[in-house]
mmCIF file of C-alpha atoms in Angstrom:
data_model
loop_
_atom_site.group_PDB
_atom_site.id
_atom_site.type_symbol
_atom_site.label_atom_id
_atom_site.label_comp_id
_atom_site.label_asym_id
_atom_site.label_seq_id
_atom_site.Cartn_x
_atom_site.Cartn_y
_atom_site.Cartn_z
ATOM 1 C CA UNK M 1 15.488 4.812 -25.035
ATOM 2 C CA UNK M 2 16.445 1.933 -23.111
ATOM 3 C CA UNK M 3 15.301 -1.407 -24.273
ATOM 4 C CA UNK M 4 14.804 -2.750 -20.738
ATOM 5 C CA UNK M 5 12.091 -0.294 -19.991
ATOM 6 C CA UNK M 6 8.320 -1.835 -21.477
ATOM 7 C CA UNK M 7 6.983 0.081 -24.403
ATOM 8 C CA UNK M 8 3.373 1.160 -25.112
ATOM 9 C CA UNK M 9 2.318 1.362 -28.723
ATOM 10 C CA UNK M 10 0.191 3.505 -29.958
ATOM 11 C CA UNK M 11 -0.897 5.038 -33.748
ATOM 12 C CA UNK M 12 -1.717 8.506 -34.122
ATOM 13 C CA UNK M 13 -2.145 10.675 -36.785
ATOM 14 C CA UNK M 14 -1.743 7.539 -38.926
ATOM 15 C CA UNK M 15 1.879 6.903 -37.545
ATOM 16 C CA UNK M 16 2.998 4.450 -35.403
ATOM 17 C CA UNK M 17 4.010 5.676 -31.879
ATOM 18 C CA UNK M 18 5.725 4.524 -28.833
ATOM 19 C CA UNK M 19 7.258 5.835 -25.346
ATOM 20 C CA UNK M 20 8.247 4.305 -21.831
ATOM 21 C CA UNK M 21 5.298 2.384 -20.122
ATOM 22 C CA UNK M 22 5.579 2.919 -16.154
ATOM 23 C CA UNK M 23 3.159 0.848 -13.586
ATOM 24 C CA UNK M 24 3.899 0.796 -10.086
ATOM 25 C CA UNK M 25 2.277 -2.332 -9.822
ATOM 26 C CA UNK M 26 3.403 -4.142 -12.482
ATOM 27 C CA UNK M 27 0.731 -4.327 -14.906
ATOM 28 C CA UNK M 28 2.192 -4.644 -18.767
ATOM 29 C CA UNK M 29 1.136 -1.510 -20.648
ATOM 30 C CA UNK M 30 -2.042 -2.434 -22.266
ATOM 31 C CA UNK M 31 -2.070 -3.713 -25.920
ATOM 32 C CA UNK M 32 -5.440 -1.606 -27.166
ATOM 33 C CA UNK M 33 -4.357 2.271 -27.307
ATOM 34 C CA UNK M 34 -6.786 5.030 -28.204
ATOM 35 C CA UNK M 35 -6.156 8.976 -28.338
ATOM 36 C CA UNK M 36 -8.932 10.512 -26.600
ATOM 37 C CA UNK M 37 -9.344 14.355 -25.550
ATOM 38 C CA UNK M 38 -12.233 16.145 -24.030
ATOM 39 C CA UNK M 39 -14.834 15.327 -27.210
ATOM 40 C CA UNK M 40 -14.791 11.847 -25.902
ATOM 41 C CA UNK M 41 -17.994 10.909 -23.593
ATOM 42 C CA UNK M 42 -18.075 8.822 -20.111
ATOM 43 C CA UNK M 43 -20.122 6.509 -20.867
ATOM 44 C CA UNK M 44 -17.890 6.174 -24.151
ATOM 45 C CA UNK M 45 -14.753 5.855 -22.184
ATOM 46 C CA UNK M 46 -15.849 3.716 -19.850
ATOM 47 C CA UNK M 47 -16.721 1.280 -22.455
ATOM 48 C CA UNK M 48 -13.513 0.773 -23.882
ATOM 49 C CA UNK M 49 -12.659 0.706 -21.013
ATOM 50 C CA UNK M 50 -13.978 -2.198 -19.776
ATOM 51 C CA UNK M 51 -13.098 -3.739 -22.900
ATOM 52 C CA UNK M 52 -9.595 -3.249 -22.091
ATOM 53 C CA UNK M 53 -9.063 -0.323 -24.350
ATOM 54 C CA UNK M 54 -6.570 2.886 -22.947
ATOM 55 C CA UNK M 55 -7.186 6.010 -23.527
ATOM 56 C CA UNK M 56 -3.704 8.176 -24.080
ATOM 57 C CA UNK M 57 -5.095 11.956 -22.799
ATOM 58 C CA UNK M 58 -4.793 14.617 -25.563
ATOM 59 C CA UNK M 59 -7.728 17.158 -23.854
ATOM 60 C CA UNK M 60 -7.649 19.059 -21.015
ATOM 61 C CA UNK M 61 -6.102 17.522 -17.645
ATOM 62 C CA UNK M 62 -8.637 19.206 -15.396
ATOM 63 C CA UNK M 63 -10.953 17.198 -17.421
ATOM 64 C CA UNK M 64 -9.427 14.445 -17.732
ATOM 65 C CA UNK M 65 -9.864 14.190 -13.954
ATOM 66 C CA UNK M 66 -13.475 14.584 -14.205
ATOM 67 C CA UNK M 67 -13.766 11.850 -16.875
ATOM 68 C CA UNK M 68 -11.954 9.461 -14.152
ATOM 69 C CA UNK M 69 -14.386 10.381 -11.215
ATOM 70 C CA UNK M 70 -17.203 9.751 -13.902
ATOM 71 C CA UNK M 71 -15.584 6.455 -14.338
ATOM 72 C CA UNK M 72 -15.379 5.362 -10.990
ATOM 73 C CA UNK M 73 -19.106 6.509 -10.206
ATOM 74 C CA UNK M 74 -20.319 4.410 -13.325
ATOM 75 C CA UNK M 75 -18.142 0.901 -11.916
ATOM 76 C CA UNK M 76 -19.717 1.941 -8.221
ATOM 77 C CA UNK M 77 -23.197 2.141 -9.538
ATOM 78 C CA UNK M 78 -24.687 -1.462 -8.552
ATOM 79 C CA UNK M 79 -27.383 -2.536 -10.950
ATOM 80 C CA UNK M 80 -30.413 -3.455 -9.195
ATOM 81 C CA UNK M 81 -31.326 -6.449 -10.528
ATOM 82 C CA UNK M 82 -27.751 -8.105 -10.067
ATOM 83 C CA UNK M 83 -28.270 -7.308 -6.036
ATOM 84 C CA UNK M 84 -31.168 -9.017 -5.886
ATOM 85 C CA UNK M 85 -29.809 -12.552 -7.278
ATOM 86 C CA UNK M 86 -28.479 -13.697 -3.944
ATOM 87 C CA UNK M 87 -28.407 -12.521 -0.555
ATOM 88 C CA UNK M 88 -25.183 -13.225 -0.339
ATOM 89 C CA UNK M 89 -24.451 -10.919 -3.600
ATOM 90 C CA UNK M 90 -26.275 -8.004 -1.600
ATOM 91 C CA UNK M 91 -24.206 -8.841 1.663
ATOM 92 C CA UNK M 92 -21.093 -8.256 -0.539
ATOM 93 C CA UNK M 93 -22.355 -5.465 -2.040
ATOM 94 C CA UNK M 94 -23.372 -3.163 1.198
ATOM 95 C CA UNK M 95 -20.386 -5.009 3.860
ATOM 96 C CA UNK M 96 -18.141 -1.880 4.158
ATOM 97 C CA UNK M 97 -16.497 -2.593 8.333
ATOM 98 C CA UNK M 98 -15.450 -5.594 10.257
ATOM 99 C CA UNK M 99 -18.627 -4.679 12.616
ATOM 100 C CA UNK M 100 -20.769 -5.653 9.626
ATOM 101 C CA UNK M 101 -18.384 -9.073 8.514
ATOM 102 C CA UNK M 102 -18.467 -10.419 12.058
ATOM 103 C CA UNK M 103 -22.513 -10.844 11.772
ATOM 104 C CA UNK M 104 -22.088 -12.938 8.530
ATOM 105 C CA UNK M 105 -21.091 -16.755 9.119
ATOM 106 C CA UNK M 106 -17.197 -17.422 8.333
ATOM 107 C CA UNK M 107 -17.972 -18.795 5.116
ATOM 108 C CA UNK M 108 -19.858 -16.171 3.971
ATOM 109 C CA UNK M 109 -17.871 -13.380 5.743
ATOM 110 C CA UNK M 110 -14.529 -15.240 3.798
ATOM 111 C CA UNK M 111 -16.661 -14.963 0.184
ATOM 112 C CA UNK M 112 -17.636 -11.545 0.551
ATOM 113 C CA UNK M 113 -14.051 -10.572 1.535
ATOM 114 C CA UNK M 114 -12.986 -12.254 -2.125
ATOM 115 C CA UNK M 115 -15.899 -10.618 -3.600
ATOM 116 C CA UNK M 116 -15.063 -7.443 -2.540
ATOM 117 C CA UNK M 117 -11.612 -7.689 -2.879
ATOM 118 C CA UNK M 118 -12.140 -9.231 -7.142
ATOM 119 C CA UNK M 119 -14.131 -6.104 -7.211
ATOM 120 C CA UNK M 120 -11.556 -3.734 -6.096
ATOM 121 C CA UNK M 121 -9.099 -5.208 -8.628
ATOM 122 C CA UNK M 122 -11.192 -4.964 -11.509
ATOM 123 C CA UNK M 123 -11.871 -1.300 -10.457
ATOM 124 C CA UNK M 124 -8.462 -0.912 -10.848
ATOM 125 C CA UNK M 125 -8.040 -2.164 -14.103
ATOM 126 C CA UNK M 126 -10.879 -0.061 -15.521
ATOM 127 C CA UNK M 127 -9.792 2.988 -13.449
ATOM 128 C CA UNK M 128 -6.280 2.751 -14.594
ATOM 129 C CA UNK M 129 -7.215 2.432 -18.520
ATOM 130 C CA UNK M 130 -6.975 6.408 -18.544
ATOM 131 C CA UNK M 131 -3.207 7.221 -19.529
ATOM 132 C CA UNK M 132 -1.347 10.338 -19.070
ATOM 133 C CA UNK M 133 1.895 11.024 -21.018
ATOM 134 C CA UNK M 134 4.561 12.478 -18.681
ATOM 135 C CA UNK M 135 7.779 14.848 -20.777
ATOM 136 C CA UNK M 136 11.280 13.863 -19.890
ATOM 137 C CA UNK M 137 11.517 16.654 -16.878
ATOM 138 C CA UNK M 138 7.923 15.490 -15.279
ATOM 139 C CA UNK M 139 6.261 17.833 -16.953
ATOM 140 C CA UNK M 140 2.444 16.737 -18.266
ATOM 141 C CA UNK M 141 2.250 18.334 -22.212
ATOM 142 C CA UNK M 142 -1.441 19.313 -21.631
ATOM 143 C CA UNK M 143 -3.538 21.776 -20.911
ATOM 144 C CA UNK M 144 -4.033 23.119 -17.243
ATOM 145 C CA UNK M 145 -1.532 20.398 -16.122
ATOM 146 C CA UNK M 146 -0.817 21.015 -12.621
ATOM 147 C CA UNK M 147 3.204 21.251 -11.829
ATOM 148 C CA UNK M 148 4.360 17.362 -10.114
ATOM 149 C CA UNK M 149 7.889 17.134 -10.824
ATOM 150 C CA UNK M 150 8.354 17.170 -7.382
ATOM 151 C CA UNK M 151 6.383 14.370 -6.362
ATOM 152 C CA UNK M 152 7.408 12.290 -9.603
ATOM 153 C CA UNK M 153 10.813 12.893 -8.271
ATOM 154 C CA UNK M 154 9.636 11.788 -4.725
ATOM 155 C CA UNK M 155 7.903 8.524 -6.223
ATOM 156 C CA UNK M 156 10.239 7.894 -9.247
ATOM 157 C CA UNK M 157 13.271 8.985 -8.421
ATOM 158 C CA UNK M 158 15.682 11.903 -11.079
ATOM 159 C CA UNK M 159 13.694 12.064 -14.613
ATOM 160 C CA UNK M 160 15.393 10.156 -17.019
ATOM 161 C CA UNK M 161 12.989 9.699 -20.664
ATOM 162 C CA UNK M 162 9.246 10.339 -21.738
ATOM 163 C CA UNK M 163 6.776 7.849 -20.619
ATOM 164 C CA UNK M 164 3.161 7.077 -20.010
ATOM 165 C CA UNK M 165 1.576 6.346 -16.529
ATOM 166 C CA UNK M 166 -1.728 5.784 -15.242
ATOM 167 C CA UNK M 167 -3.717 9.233 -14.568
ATOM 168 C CA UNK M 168 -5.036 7.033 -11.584
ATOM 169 C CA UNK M 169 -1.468 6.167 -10.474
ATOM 170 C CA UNK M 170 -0.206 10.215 -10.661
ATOM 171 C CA UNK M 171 -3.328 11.036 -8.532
ATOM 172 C CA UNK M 172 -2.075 8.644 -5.910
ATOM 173 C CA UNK M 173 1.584 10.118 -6.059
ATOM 174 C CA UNK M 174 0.637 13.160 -5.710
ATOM 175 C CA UNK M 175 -1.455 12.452 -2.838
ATOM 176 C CA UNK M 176 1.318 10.764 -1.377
ATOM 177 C CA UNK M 177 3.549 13.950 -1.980
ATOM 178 C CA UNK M 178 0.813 16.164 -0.061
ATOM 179 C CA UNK M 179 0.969 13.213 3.158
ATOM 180 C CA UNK M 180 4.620 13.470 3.203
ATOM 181 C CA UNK M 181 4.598 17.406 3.626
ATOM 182 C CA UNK M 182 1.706 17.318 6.139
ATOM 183 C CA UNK M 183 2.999 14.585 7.987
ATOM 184 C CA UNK M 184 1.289 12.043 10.957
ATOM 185 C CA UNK M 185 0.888 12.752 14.035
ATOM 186 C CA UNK M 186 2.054 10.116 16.787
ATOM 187 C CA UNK M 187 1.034 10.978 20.117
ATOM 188 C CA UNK M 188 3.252 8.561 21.603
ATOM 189 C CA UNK M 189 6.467 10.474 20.220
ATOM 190 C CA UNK M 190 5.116 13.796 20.866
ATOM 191 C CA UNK M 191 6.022 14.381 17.016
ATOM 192 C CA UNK M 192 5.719 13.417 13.398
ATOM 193 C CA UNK M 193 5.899 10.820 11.143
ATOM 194 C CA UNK M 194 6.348 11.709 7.617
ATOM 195 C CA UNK M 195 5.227 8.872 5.391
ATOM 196 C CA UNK M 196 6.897 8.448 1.620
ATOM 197 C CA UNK M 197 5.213 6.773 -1.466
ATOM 198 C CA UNK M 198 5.051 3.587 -1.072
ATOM 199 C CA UNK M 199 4.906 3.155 2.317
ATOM 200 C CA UNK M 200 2.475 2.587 4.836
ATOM 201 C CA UNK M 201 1.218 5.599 6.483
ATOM 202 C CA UNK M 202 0.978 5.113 10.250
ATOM 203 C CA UNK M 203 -2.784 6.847 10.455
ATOM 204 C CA UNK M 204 -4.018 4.511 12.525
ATOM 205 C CA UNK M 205 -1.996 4.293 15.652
ATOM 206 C CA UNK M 206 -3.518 1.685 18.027
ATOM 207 C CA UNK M 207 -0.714 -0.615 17.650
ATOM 208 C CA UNK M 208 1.957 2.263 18.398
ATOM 209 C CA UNK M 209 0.177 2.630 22.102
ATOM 210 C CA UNK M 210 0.626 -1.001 22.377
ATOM 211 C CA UNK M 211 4.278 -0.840 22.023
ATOM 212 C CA UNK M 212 4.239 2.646 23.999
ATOM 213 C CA UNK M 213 2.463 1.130 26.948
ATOM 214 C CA UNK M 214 4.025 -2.644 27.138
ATOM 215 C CA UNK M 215 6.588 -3.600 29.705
ATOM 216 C CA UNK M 216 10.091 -3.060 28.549
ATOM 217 C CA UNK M 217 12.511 -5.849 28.614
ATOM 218 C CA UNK M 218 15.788 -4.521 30.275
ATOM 219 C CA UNK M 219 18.212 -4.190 26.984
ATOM 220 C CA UNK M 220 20.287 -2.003 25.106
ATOM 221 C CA UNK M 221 19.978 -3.694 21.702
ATOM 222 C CA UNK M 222 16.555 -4.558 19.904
ATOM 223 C CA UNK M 223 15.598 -5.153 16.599
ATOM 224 C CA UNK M 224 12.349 -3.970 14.213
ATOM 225 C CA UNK M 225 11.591 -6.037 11.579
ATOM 226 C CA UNK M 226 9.700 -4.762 8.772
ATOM 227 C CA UNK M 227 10.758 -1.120 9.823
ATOM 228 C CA UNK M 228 8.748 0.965 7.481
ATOM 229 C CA UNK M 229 8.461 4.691 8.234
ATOM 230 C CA UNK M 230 10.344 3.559 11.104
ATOM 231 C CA UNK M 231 8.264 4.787 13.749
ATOM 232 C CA UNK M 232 8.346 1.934 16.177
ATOM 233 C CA UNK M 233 12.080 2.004 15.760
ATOM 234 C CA UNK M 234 12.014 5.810 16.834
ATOM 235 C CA UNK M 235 9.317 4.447 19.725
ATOM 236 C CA UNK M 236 12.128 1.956 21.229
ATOM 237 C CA UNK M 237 14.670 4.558 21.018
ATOM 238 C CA UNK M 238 12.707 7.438 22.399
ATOM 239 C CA UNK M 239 11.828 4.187 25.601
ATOM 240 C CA UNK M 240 15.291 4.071 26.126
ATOM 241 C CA UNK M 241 16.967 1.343 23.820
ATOM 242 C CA UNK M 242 20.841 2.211 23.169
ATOM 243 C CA UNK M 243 20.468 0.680 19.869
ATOM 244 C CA UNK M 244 18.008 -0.227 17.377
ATOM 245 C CA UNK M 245 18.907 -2.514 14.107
ATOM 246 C CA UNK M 246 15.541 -1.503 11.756
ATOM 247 C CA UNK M 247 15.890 -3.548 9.020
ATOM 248 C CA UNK M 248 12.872 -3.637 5.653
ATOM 249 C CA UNK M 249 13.592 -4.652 1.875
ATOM 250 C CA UNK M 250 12.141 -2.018 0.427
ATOM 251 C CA UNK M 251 14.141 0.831 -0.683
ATOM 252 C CA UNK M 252 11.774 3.154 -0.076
ATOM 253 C CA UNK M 253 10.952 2.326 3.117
ATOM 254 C CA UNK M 254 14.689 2.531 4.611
ATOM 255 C CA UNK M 255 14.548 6.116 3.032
ATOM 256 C CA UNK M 256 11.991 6.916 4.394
ATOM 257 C CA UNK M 257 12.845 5.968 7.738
ATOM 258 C CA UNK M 258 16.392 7.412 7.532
ATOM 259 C CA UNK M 259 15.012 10.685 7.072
ATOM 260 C CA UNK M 260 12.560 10.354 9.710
ATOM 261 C CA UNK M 261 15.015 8.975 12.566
ATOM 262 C CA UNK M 262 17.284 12.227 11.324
ATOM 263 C CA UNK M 263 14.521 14.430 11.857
ATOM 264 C CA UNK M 264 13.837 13.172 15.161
ATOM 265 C CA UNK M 265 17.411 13.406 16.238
ATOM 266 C CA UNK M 266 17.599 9.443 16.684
ATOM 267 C CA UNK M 267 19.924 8.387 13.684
ATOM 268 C CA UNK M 268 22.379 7.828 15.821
ATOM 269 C CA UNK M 269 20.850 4.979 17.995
ATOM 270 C CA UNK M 270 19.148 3.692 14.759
ATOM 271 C CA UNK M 271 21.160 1.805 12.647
ATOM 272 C CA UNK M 272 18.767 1.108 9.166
ATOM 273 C CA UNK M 273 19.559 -2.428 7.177
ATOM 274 C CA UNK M 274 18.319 -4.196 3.944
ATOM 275 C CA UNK M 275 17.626 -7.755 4.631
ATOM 276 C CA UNK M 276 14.594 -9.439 4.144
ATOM 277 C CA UNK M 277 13.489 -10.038 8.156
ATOM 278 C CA UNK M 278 16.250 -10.425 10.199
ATOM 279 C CA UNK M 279 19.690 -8.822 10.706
ATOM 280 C CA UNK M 280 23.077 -11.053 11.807
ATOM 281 C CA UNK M 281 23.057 -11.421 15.563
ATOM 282 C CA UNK M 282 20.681 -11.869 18.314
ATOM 283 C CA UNK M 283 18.723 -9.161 20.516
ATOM 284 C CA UNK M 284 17.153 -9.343 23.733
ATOM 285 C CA UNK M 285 14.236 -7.544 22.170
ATOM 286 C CA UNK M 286 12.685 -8.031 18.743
ATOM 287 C CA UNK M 287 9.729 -6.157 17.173
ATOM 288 C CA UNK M 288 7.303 -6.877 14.243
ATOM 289 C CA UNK M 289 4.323 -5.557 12.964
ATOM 290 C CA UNK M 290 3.881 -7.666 9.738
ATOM 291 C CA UNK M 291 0.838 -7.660 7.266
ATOM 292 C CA UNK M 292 -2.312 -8.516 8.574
ATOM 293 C CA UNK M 293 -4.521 -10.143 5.710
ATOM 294 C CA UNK M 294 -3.364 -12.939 4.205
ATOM 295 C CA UNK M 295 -4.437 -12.392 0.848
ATOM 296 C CA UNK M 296 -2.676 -10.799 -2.656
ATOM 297 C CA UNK M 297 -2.293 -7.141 -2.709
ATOM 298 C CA UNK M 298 -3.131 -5.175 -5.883
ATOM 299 C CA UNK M 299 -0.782 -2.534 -5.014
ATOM 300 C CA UNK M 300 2.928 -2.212 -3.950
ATOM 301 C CA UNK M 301 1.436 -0.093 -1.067
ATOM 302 C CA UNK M 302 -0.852 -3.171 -0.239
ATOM 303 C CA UNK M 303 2.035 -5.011 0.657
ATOM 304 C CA UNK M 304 1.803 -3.092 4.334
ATOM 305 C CA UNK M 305 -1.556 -4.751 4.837
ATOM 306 C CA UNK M 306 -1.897 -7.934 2.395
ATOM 307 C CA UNK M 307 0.823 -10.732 3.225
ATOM 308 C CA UNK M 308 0.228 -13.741 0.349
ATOM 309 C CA UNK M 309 -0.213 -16.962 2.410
ATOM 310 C CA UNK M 310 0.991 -15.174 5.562
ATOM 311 C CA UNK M 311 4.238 -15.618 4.316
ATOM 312 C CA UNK M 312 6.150 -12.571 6.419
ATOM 313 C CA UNK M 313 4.354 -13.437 9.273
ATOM 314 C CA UNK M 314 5.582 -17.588 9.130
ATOM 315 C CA UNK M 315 9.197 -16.429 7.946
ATOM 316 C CA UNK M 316 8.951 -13.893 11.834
ATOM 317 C CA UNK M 317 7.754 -16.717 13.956
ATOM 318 C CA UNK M 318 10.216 -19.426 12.248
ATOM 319 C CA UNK M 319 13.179 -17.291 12.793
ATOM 320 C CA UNK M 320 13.054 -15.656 15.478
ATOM 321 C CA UNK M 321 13.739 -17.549 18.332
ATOM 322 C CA UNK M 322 17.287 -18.249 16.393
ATOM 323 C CA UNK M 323 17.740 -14.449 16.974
ATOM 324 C CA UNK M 324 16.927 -13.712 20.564
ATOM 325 C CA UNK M 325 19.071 -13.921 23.503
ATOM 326 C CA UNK M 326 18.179 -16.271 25.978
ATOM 327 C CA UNK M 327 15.059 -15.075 28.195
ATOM 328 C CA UNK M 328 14.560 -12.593 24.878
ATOM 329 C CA UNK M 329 10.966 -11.351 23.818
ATOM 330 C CA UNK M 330 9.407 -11.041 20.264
ATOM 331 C CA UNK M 331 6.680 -8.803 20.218
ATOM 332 C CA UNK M 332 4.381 -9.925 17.392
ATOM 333 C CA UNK M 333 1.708 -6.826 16.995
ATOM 334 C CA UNK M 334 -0.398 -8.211 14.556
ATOM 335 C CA UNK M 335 -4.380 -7.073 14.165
ATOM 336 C CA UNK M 336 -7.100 -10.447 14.176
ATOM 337 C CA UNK M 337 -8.994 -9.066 11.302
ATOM 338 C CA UNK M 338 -8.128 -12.317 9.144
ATOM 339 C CA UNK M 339 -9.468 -14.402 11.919
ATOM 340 C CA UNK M 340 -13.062 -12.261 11.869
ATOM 341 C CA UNK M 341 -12.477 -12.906 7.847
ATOM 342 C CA UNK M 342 -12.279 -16.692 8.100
ATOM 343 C CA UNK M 343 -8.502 -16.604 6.235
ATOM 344 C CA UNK M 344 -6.778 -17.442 9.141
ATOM 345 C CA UNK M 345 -7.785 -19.374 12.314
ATOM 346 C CA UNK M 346 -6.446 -18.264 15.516
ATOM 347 C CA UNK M 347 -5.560 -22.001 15.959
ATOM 348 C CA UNK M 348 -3.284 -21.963 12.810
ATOM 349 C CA UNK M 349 -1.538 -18.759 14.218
ATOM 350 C CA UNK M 350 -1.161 -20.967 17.654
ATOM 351 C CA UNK M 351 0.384 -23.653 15.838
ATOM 352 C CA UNK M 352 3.228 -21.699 13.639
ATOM 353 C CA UNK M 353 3.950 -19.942 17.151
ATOM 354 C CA UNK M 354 5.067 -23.651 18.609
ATOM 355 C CA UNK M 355 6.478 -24.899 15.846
ATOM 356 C CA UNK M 356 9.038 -21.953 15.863
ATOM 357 C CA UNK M 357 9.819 -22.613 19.584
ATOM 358 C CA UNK M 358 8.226 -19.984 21.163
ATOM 359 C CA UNK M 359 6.172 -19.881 24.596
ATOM 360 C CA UNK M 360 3.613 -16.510 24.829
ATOM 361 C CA UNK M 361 4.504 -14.748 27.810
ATOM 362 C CA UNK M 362 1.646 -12.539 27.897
ATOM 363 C CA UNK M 363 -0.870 -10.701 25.820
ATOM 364 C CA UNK M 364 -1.970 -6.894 24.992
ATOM 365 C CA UNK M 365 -5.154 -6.143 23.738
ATOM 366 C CA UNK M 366 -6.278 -3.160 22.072
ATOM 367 C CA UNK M 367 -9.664 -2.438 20.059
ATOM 368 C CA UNK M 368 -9.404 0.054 17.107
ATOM 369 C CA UNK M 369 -10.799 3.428 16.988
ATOM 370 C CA UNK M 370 -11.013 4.425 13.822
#
């Protein structure tokens, strides 16, 4: 077993245990370890839980799904007598849409946002306190154990040694897995989008009819920043741009986008780099559709929505006029929900697009419908 991997530690049967620790997110594999199997009750688990004690399955799986949706109803249950210490506690508590945020005053609306969003983390944390040990081919060693090897493989990449994961985590991989087989519709491309783990699933599509329906510059190169399951890529190509340079960071996400560009027949006017933003060169046309919140994600997949500090979304507008021809465009599609949240003023947003030397040459607006 490699040494680089982290190890969880466990004892069982009076003898001391270890294997592979995997989080997606990062978390260290927690230091409290209990066996637990189907004798075990919810209210039990959930108590170690919250004390920051796993439990390492041994019982049924089927079950063990159960005892997580029993979790998650006891952390959503909202004693009564905590909701009625301050309104703003019971604003928190019941604000589920932007529709409902945008009647609270910014401070408020910005509190509840943290509220909820401490909230969702520590759900998390208590959620992902139920372990499941994986064998060395995928395969879960307990009873009525559905068959995931194929979305492990997907998510993880080949099978290399045992290790334990989050039940939590597998149910969100093999979600994943069932979203890449389905696929997304995009209307504007007359096809699908097939999104992998990891990366953001274009299900909500206003900001693809934005690019569909805005004014072309005239150009034969453009470049999409932040590329993703590349749809906007295959958008630009599918308008009539020779040549798209899609570049992303993540791994995952060029993947993902190479096999989507091949499926679409558009590989060939798509040419995928990793670079952090921008590619060498200049275009006449560059597009980005960064995060929108600027707050920390709890999840790699968060990263599509949650941008710490704005920082993608700075590193764009500072950079990009050094990478357009002259009379180029940047199209910036970017949502105002952290304006209605009070984390970012539209005035700030104003300011970072002067100080990179831009001018706005127009504006599309688009309201969501989902």
């Amino acid at each position: 077993m490699s040494s680089t991997y982290p190890l969880l530690h466990w004892v069982e049967n009076d003898e001391q245990c270890s294997l592979r620790w995997h989080s997606e997110n990062g978390a260290p594999p927690p230091k409290r370890v209990q066996i637990a199997d189907d004798r075990i009750t919810a209210d039990a688990a959930y108590k170690l839980a919250c004390e920051g004690t796993a439990l390492l399955w041994r019982g049924d799986f089927q079950n063990a799904r159960q005892l997580l949706q029993a979790l998650a109803r006891r952390i959503d249950r909202k004693p009564e007598k905590t909701l009625k210490k301050t309104k703003l506690a019971t604003q928190a508590a019941v604000t589920e849409t932007v529709n409902e945020l945008q009647l609270m005053p910014t401070t408020q609306t910005t509190q509840a946002f943290h509220l909820h969003r401490q909230a969702q983390s520590q759900r998390a944390r208590v959620l992902a306190m139920l372990l499941i040990p994986f064998a060395t081919d995928y395969q879960i060693p307990l009873r009525r154990a559905p068959d995931v090897q194929q979305a492990c493989i997907e998510a993880y990449g080949p099978a290399s040694t045992p290790f334990v994961a989050s039940l939590r985590e597998l149910l969100g991989l093999v979600g994943a897995h069932e979203w890449r087989k389905k696929g997304v519709e995009i209307a504007a491309l007359n096809a699908r989008i097939f999104p992998h783990y990891g990366v953001f699933s274009p299900v909500r599509g206003e900001y693809i009819d934005l690019v569909a329906k805005a004014p072309l510059v005239q150009t034969e190169l453009a470049f999409d920043i932040g590329t993703g399951t590349g749809v906007l890529a295959a958008l630009l190509a599918r308008r009539g741009v020779k040549k798209i340079i899609a570049t992303d960071q993540d791994p995952r996400a060029l993947q993902c986008a190479r096999e989507n560009l091949q499926a679409l027949g558009l590989d060939q006017q798509v040419e995928l780099v990793q670079v952090d933003l921008f590619p060498e060169g200049r275009a006449a046309l560059i597009v980005c559709n960064p995060p929108w919140v600027p707050a920390r994600p709890n999840s790699p997949i968060e990263y599509a929505v949650y941008d710490p500090e704005s920082s993608m979304l700075r590193g764009f507008l500072a950079g990009v006029a050094a990478h357009l021809e002259e009379n180029g465009e940047a199209w910036l599609i970017l949502s105002d929900l952290a304006e209605h949240l009070g984390l970012r003023s539209a005035a700030q947003l104003w300011s970072w697009i002067e100080a990179g030397g831009l001018k706005v040459a127009g504006k599309m607006d688009i309201k969501p419908q989902h």
